XYZ file of C-alpha atoms in Angstrom:
554
model
C 0.000 0.000 0.000
C 1.295 3.458 -0.898
C 1.723 6.117 1.757
C 0.616 9.672 1.024
C 2.583 12.445 2.632
C 0.171 15.313 3.030
C 1.403 18.413 1.241
C 0.218 21.181 -1.014
C -1.059 18.765 -3.655
C -4.303 18.545 -1.758
C -4.694 22.284 -1.666
C -4.028 23.028 -5.325
C -7.195 21.476 -6.672
C -9.971 23.998 -7.206
C -13.372 22.912 -8.447
C -15.540 25.996 -8.757
C -18.935 25.940 -7.140
C -21.359 26.562 -9.995
C -22.986 29.566 -8.344
C -22.132 33.115 -7.447
C -22.790 33.479 -3.741
C -22.388 35.476 -0.581
C -21.941 38.899 -2.167
C -23.630 40.568 0.772
C -21.649 38.539 3.260
C -18.325 39.333 1.669
C -19.146 43.029 1.696
C -19.180 42.828 5.474
C -15.406 42.364 5.466
C -14.993 46.048 4.747
C -17.352 47.220 7.498
C -15.686 49.096 10.356
C -12.492 50.902 9.347
C -9.505 49.949 11.492
C -6.074 51.506 11.968
C -2.724 49.775 11.455
C -2.937 48.217 14.919
C -6.357 46.711 14.166
C -8.484 49.004 16.365
C -11.643 50.667 15.122
C -11.217 54.243 13.948
C -13.659 56.624 15.668
C -14.101 60.331 14.978
C -15.243 63.008 17.397
C -16.610 66.371 16.373
C -15.305 69.655 17.772
C -18.571 70.127 19.663
C -18.462 66.690 21.297
C -18.719 66.786 25.085
C -16.336 64.631 27.131
C -17.463 63.636 30.616
C -14.862 62.213 33.055
C -15.816 59.847 35.869
C -13.581 58.695 38.741
C -15.047 56.486 41.468
C -12.348 57.481 43.977
C -11.471 61.143 43.453
C -14.633 62.253 41.646
C -17.499 64.290 43.069
C -20.932 64.571 41.470
C -20.864 68.308 42.261
C -17.906 68.719 39.879
C -18.349 69.836 36.283
C -17.062 66.492 34.989
C -15.785 68.225 31.860
C -12.139 68.215 32.886
C -9.886 65.382 34.053
C -9.098 67.346 37.182
C -12.809 67.748 38.044
C -14.411 64.324 37.386
C -17.787 63.258 38.659
C -18.023 60.125 40.811
C -20.977 58.007 39.698
C -21.974 56.433 36.405
C -25.492 57.791 36.877
C -24.245 61.381 37.054
C -21.906 60.921 34.115
C -24.625 59.403 31.966
C -27.016 62.251 32.829
C -24.562 64.744 31.313
C -24.553 63.108 27.879
C -26.650 64.605 25.067
C -28.799 62.372 22.919
C -27.942 62.588 19.214
C -24.443 63.974 19.833
C -21.093 62.247 19.603
C -20.373 62.725 23.308
C -17.898 60.631 25.324
C -18.278 59.131 28.774
C -14.777 58.210 29.974
C -14.125 56.199 33.135
C -10.825 56.378 34.980
C -8.682 53.317 34.225
C -8.035 51.036 37.173
C -11.143 52.122 39.101
C -14.180 50.067 40.170
C -17.868 51.024 40.214
C -20.437 48.945 42.075
C -23.359 50.199 40.029
C -24.619 49.619 36.511
C -25.388 51.893 33.579
C -29.055 50.971 33.991
C -31.429 51.655 31.110
C -29.658 53.113 28.090
C -31.606 55.301 25.644
C -28.914 57.592 24.236
C -27.594 57.711 20.676
C -24.528 59.148 19.023
C -24.508 61.413 15.991
C -23.551 58.886 13.294
C -21.657 55.678 12.663
C -18.407 57.661 12.288
C -19.177 59.917 15.257
C -20.761 57.594 17.816
C -21.397 58.157 21.462
C -18.503 56.491 23.286
C -18.318 54.804 26.675
C -14.624 54.237 27.254
C -11.650 54.820 29.529
C -9.003 57.439 30.201
C -5.651 57.323 31.932
C -3.216 54.443 32.357
C -4.089 51.131 33.951
C -6.546 48.241 33.818
C -9.979 48.385 32.287
C -12.497 50.236 34.479
C -14.530 47.562 36.292
C -18.328 47.715 36.360
C -19.312 45.276 39.118
C -23.075 44.875 38.962
C -24.080 41.894 41.083
C -27.721 41.071 40.282
C -28.249 43.847 37.717
C -27.733 44.051 33.965
C -24.526 45.886 33.155
C -26.145 48.013 30.438
C -29.749 47.540 29.386
C -30.810 49.089 26.096
C -34.262 47.586 25.787
C -36.549 50.609 25.831
C -36.353 53.392 23.275
C -34.505 52.613 20.046
C -30.916 53.873 20.146
C -28.080 54.018 17.646
C -24.429 54.860 17.088
C -22.905 53.655 20.350
C -19.364 52.382 20.975
C -18.415 50.613 24.225
C -14.634 50.257 24.335
C -12.138 49.053 26.902
C -14.361 48.286 29.921
C -14.805 45.262 32.204
C -18.356 44.169 33.104
C -18.273 41.684 35.978
C -21.218 39.802 37.544
C -19.570 39.574 40.941
C -21.846 38.891 43.907
C -24.772 37.323 42.041
C -27.518 36.132 44.368
C -29.013 33.248 42.335
C -30.239 35.736 39.750
C -29.560 35.765 36.031
C -28.415 39.203 34.853
C -27.021 40.051 31.411
C -23.771 41.924 30.854
C -24.833 44.005 27.843
C -28.476 43.704 26.816
C -29.568 45.399 23.603
C -33.112 44.415 22.631
C -34.601 46.927 20.218
C -34.136 48.401 16.777
C -31.151 50.588 16.037
C -27.955 50.981 14.059
C -24.216 50.860 14.572
C -23.234 49.197 17.833
C -19.525 48.583 18.496
C -18.231 46.436 21.369
C -14.434 46.434 21.398
C -11.689 45.442 23.856
C -14.127 44.719 26.688
C -14.157 41.940 29.272
C -17.636 40.561 30.011
C -17.434 37.912 32.680
C -19.784 35.649 34.594
C -23.310 36.797 33.674
C -26.159 34.423 32.894
C -25.741 35.523 29.295
C -22.843 37.852 28.722
C -24.190 39.643 25.630
C -27.678 39.793 24.113
C -28.027 41.807 20.899
C -31.250 41.568 18.913
C -33.734 43.749 17.157
C -36.706 42.795 19.288
C -39.851 43.722 17.376
C -37.842 45.278 14.530
C -34.323 45.000 13.052
C -30.916 46.012 14.375
C -28.178 46.790 11.864
C -24.384 46.959 11.793
C -23.135 45.334 14.994
C -19.403 44.755 15.435
C -17.734 42.788 18.233
C -13.945 43.058 18.078
C -11.231 41.852 20.465
C -13.506 41.284 23.438
C -13.068 38.655 26.151
C -16.425 36.910 26.712
C -16.060 34.296 29.435
C -17.714 32.213 32.149
C -21.404 32.863 31.435
C -23.637 30.580 33.508
C -27.296 30.649 34.536
C -28.641 29.538 37.897
C -31.950 27.718 38.101
C -34.642 28.656 40.595
C -35.940 25.085 40.746
C -34.567 21.955 39.037
C -37.407 22.024 36.471
C -36.843 25.704 35.638
C -33.430 26.096 34.054
C -32.748 29.380 32.211
C -30.539 29.174 29.164
C -27.089 30.738 29.116
C -24.882 31.923 26.248
C -21.677 33.810 25.690
C -23.591 35.843 23.102
C -27.135 35.498 21.811
C -27.836 37.462 18.608
C -30.959 37.662 16.455
C -32.703 39.994 13.971
C -29.466 41.758 12.965
C -28.536 42.965 9.486
C -24.753 43.016 9.412
C -22.964 41.269 12.300
C -19.163 41.084 12.455
C -17.507 39.062 15.238
C -13.727 38.999 15.014
C -10.644 38.402 17.154
C -12.593 37.708 20.348
C -12.120 35.096 23.052
C -15.253 33.083 23.928
C -14.411 30.606 26.665
C -16.375 28.407 29.054
C -19.765 29.970 28.404
C -23.083 28.338 29.274
C -22.009 26.398 32.358
C -19.964 26.352 35.535
C -18.221 23.190 36.694
C -18.481 23.883 40.449
C -21.711 25.897 40.852
C -24.810 23.889 41.731
C -27.485 24.368 39.098
C -25.113 25.621 36.406
C -24.200 22.285 34.842
C -23.553 21.926 31.120
C -26.621 21.250 28.942
C -27.322 20.919 25.219
C -29.064 24.331 25.166
C -26.159 26.618 26.119
C -23.419 27.793 23.766
C -20.485 30.139 23.309
C -22.064 31.884 20.287
C -25.764 31.448 19.560
C -26.435 33.300 16.303
C -30.077 32.657 15.573
C -31.928 32.319 12.287
C -33.095 35.947 12.156
C -29.619 37.357 11.439
C -28.380 38.280 7.966
C -24.934 39.190 6.610
C -22.836 37.571 9.361
C -19.052 37.114 9.492
C -17.251 35.273 12.310
C -13.467 35.458 11.937
C -10.293 34.826 13.892
C -11.939 33.978 17.229
C -10.946 31.543 19.947
C -14.139 29.628 20.772
C -13.528 27.091 23.505
C -15.070 24.860 26.179
C -18.737 25.786 25.710
C -21.513 23.945 27.483
C -22.527 22.598 24.065
C -21.960 24.378 20.737
C -18.906 26.483 20.122
C -20.460 28.350 17.185
C -24.191 27.923 16.598
C -24.437 29.594 13.193
C -28.081 28.848 12.447
C -28.364 31.937 10.246
C -25.497 30.952 7.955
C -22.726 33.339 6.961
C -18.954 33.363 6.883
C -16.842 31.458 9.427
C -13.122 31.760 8.781
C -9.859 31.245 10.695
C -11.522 30.332 14.001
C -10.123 27.897 16.557
C -12.852 25.797 18.183
C -11.412 23.780 21.047
C -13.015 21.550 23.648
C -16.653 22.221 22.710
C -19.221 19.424 22.596
C -20.031 20.463 19.002
C -17.619 22.708 17.163
C -20.016 24.293 14.649
C -23.707 24.075 13.880
C -24.279 25.427 10.355
C -27.892 26.143 9.411
C -30.764 24.222 10.974
C -32.357 25.413 14.198
C -35.654 25.052 16.014
C -37.378 27.090 13.298
C -35.061 26.883 10.263
C -34.647 29.841 7.932
C -37.155 29.684 5.084
C -35.378 28.847 1.832
C -32.186 27.741 3.565
C -28.998 29.656 4.355
C -25.678 30.295 2.618
C -22.320 29.458 4.185
C -18.614 29.952 3.521
C -16.555 28.022 6.078
C -12.799 28.196 5.592
C -9.559 27.476 7.445
C -11.114 26.711 10.818
C -9.513 24.289 13.257
C -11.815 22.113 15.400
C -10.064 20.067 18.080
C -10.802 18.117 21.277
C -14.605 18.007 20.924
C -15.898 16.511 24.180
C -18.975 15.032 25.861
C -21.581 16.944 27.887
C -21.181 15.284 31.250
C -22.216 11.670 30.731
C -24.019 12.472 27.463
C -21.933 11.349 24.448
C -20.983 14.084 22.010
C -17.607 14.894 20.469
C -18.894 16.360 17.179
C -17.060 18.564 14.673
C -19.614 20.137 12.297
C -23.377 19.602 12.039
C -24.979 20.907 8.838
C -28.644 21.338 7.853
C -30.965 23.554 5.763
C -28.260 24.823 3.403
C -29.205 26.629 0.196
C -25.640 26.826 -1.099
C -22.118 27.107 0.218
C -18.569 25.890 0.537
C -16.658 24.224 3.379
C -12.951 24.091 2.609
C -9.460 23.828 4.119
C -10.640 23.027 7.645
C -9.063 20.588 10.087
C -11.475 18.604 12.285
C -9.445 16.282 14.464
C -8.702 14.490 17.708
C -12.033 14.425 19.584
C -11.781 14.142 23.372
C -15.069 12.266 23.859
C -14.925 9.104 25.937
C -17.810 7.557 23.997
C -17.783 5.891 20.581
C -20.185 8.264 18.826
C -17.887 11.052 17.648
C -18.612 12.529 14.227
C -16.394 14.741 12.124
C -18.980 16.182 9.711
C -22.678 15.372 9.903
C -25.153 16.350 7.170
C -28.891 16.286 7.826
C -30.961 16.389 4.650
C -34.390 16.506 6.248
C -37.419 18.079 4.572
C -38.813 19.459 7.844
C -37.409 20.849 11.073
C -38.160 19.663 14.584
C -41.492 21.503 14.764
C -42.595 21.006 11.185
C -41.005 24.040 9.519
C -40.064 23.328 5.910
C -36.347 23.135 5.111
C -34.446 22.758 1.858
C -32.303 19.880 3.097
C -28.712 20.367 1.932
C -28.195 21.773 -1.565
C -25.394 23.151 -3.731
C -22.781 22.562 -1.060
C -19.162 21.734 -1.826
C -17.068 20.168 0.952
C -13.503 20.094 -0.284
C -9.910 19.751 0.835
C -10.635 19.246 4.528
C -8.940 16.917 6.990
C -11.202 14.747 9.183
C -9.028 12.749 11.536
C -9.627 10.187 14.294
C -13.419 10.324 14.528
C -15.627 7.289 15.084
C -17.550 8.387 11.992
C -15.731 10.849 9.754
C -18.787 11.608 7.611
C -22.379 11.029 8.755
C -25.278 11.312 6.293
C -28.884 11.481 7.516
C -32.085 12.241 5.610
C -33.023 12.184 1.945
C -33.050 15.774 0.660
C -29.650 16.323 -0.957
C -29.019 18.155 -4.200
C -25.635 18.840 -5.820
C -23.654 18.072 -2.640
C -20.016 17.437 -3.536
C -17.255 15.860 -1.459
C -13.964 16.586 -3.178
C -10.321 15.965 -2.269
C -10.900 15.511 1.462
C -8.818 13.298 3.771
C -10.884 11.007 6.011
C -8.571 8.787 8.044
C -8.251 7.090 11.414
C -5.664 5.024 13.226
C -8.220 3.158 15.377
C -9.687 -0.204 14.419
C -13.010 0.533 16.141
C -14.084 3.342 13.832
C -16.003 3.836 10.604
C -15.183 6.384 7.938
C -18.550 7.003 6.262
C -21.994 6.114 7.590
C -25.284 6.770 5.803
C -28.537 6.171 7.628
C -31.064 3.997 5.733
C -32.812 5.805 2.872
C -34.766 4.810 -0.236
C -32.976 7.446 -2.306
C -29.484 6.034 -2.017
C -26.811 8.524 -3.099
C -29.161 10.790 -5.024
C -27.725 14.323 -4.952
C -24.406 13.220 -3.375
C -21.160 13.142 -5.365
C -17.710 11.965 -4.293
C -14.430 12.595 -6.115
C -10.736 12.572 -5.312
C -11.077 11.832 -1.593
C -8.510 9.838 0.354
C -9.667 7.307 2.951
C -7.838 5.034 5.318
C -8.591 2.653 8.159
C -5.929 0.403 9.745
C -7.884 -2.764 8.889
C -7.173 -2.229 5.232
C -10.221 -1.686 3.012
C -12.648 -4.060 4.698
C -16.074 -3.018 5.879
C -15.421 0.534 7.107
C -17.769 2.287 4.703
C -21.564 2.043 4.951
C -24.188 3.313 2.542
C -27.830 3.164 3.646
C -28.850 -0.427 4.335
C -25.801 -1.950 2.645
C -24.232 -2.937 5.916
C -20.495 -2.567 5.301
C -18.694 -2.054 2.050
C -15.233 -2.964 0.909
C -13.308 -0.322 -0.978
C -14.085 -1.741 -4.410
C -17.809 -1.796 -3.552
C -17.644 1.828 -2.377
C -16.054 2.937 -5.652
C -18.670 1.120 -7.640
C -21.560 2.516 -5.600
C -20.346 6.113 -5.583
C -18.577 6.273 -8.946
C -15.529 7.678 -7.163
C -12.979 6.160 -9.516
C -10.355 8.775 -8.588
C -10.649 8.178 -4.842
C -7.793 6.505 -2.965
C -7.451 4.159 -0.023
C -4.033 4.811 1.451
C -2.125 5.872 4.529
C -1.733 9.609 5.100
C 1.259 10.721 7.137
C 0.667 14.117 8.729
C 3.686 16.011 10.109
C 2.321 16.602 13.665
C -1.298 15.451 13.889
C -1.387 15.620 17.701
C -0.272 19.262 17.776
C -1.969 21.388 20.467
C -2.784 25.098 20.100
C -1.037 26.079 23.325
C 2.148 24.434 22.057
C 2.033 26.657 18.990
C 1.554 29.657 21.305
C 4.529 28.459 23.401
C 2.440 28.137 26.559
C 2.644 25.226 29.024
C -1.064 24.294 28.829
C -4.348 25.321 27.247
C -5.470 26.771 30.582
C -2.325 28.885 30.723
C -2.890 30.144 27.185
C -6.531 31.028 27.893
C -5.475 32.875 31.036
C -2.873 34.776 29.048
C -5.454 35.821 26.460
C -8.176 36.602 29.029
C -5.892 38.906 31.029
C -4.647 40.874 28.028
C -4.144 44.506 29.113
C -6.494 47.139 27.751
C -5.533 48.497 24.358
C -2.851 45.897 23.640
C -2.671 43.193 20.987
C -0.007 40.527 20.488
C -0.197 39.214 16.935
C 1.924 36.207 17.914
C -1.038 34.922 19.909
C -3.699 35.744 17.344
C -5.998 32.854 16.578
C -5.309 33.167 12.870
C -1.579 32.655 13.508
C -2.273 29.606 15.687
C -4.709 28.132 13.149
C -2.131 28.661 10.424
C 0.456 26.734 12.414
C -1.936 23.847 13.124
C -3.040 23.664 9.486
C 0.466 23.933 8.054
C 2.762 22.429 10.691
C 0.343 19.873 12.084
C -1.444 18.743 8.931
C 0.742 19.905 6.056
C -1.670 22.295 4.369
C -0.472 25.096 2.143
C -3.190 27.702 2.025
C -1.762 30.532 -0.024
C -1.660 34.251 0.695
C -3.207 36.697 1.141
C -6.389 35.754 2.955
C -8.317 39.009 3.390
C -11.146 39.434 0.938
C -11.373 35.831 -0.239
C -13.553 35.727 -3.312
C -16.726 33.716 -3.339
C -16.322 30.417 -5.192
C-alpha cells in the first residue's frame, strides 16, 4: 500500500462551485475601518462633550468636563450626555464602580461619530461590578451609534439571579463592542432587534467568558450563552475570546446542557461574518451559526459540538448560505455523561462551501464522535419546511480520528459534492462514512478525489444506507468515485496542540494569558489566525496561499 505524505497537492485542486454566492456577506469584510494596529477608527466632532468619571477622586458636584474635576458616579456621568451627539463618557482606568449603567436610551450622531463609553488614563480596564443587575440595558427606546470600548463588566456577587452583561433588545444601528471583558453573567451579551431589526453590529477583540445561569428550581433552568444574537442585518464578530460559556463546573445548578453555547447566532440574522476567534469549552456548541454566513480562521477547542451550520428550532425559510474556511476544530468533548464529540453539524443549506478546515482528535470518551454530519431533512423539529442540503461543496478538509468521519442522515440532498478531502483514522473501532437507511441512495451526493484510510485495510469501514459494510471496491462502484484513494496519510504533527504553537505550558495557561490581556494591547503572535495557520500547516501539512483578506466567493 502506498503512503501519502500530506502536502500542497491537496490544496491546489480547485473545483468551482457553480454559483455566485455570498456577495452581501463578503461586503461585510470592509465594514468598520480599522487603523494599522487593528483598532476601530472613531471620529469626534469639535462640539463633542467629554465627561470624566472617577469612582475614587470624583465628586458629582464637579463639572465632569475636565480630568481634574471628574464626577463620581456612572449615573451622574450618563445624565450629562446629550442624545444625538457624539459625546464621550470616559471612566478612569483602574477604578471600580459597584453600580450599573441601567437603562440606556442615548444615541450618538452617526456611525463615524458615535457616542462612546470608554476609559481614560493608564491602567486596567475600568470595572463595572453589577451583582444582580444588567450591566447596560438598552431595551426601551430605540438607540443608535454607540461604541463601548475598553471596559470590564463583571457579575460579581450574584444572588441566584440571572443578569445580562450588555443587553440590547430593540431596533437601532451601529453598535460597536471592542476590547471589553464581560465575565460571569447568565448571558454575557444579548443583541437583537426585538420587534424590529438592528443593523451593523461589530464585536472586536472582546473577552467573553464564564457565562452561567442559575436555576430557581430543578425544572426551571434558564438558558445561558456567551452571546445570543438575532434579527441583525450586518454582524461582524472577530478576534474575540469566547471561553467556558453556558455552564460552571463547580456551581450547583449551572451544569452543562445541550441548550447553552459560546455563540448562539439565531436564524433571524443576515450578513454575518465570524473570523479569527478563539471559541472554547462551551456547554454545548462552540459556534451555533443557524443563520449561515462566513466562518473563517476560528479555533474551536473543547466544545461538545464545534459548529452548527444552518438548521435550528425554526429553520430559515429557503435555507442559508455558508462559507466556512480554514477553521480548526479540536478536542470536541462530551456533555457530562451524554456522548458528544462532534465537529460540524450541517442542515438547511441553500448553497455554500466548506474548505481547508481541520477537524481532528475528539476528546469524547464515547464511541459516537462525528467529524462532519449532514442532515438532509425536509422538515425541522417543529414542522417548519427546510431545503435539506443543496449546492454545497465540501472540499480539501482533513477529518481525523473520529468514530464516523462523515455522517449522512435524511433524503433531501441536491448537488452536494465531497472533493479531495482526507478522512482517516488510526483506530480499528471506527467507521469512515456512515449513511442512515434511505430509499434514495446517493441521489444528490457526489464523491471525487477523496482519500480514505482505516488500519484494517479496506474491509467493511464504509456504509451506505442499508448496505451494511462495504469494501473499498464496492464503495467505488456505488459512488462512482474512480479517482478516490485508499491509502495511509502521514501528517507532520497530527497531535499538535494550540497552546504548544503559542509556546504556553497548557491550554489553561494560554486562555489565562489571552483573558488577562491589558487594555488596548494586541499581540499578533497569539492571534488565533496565527495559531490556526500553524496547526493547518505544521500539524497537517496544508499550504493555504496568501493573502487571505477578501477571499472571493467560489
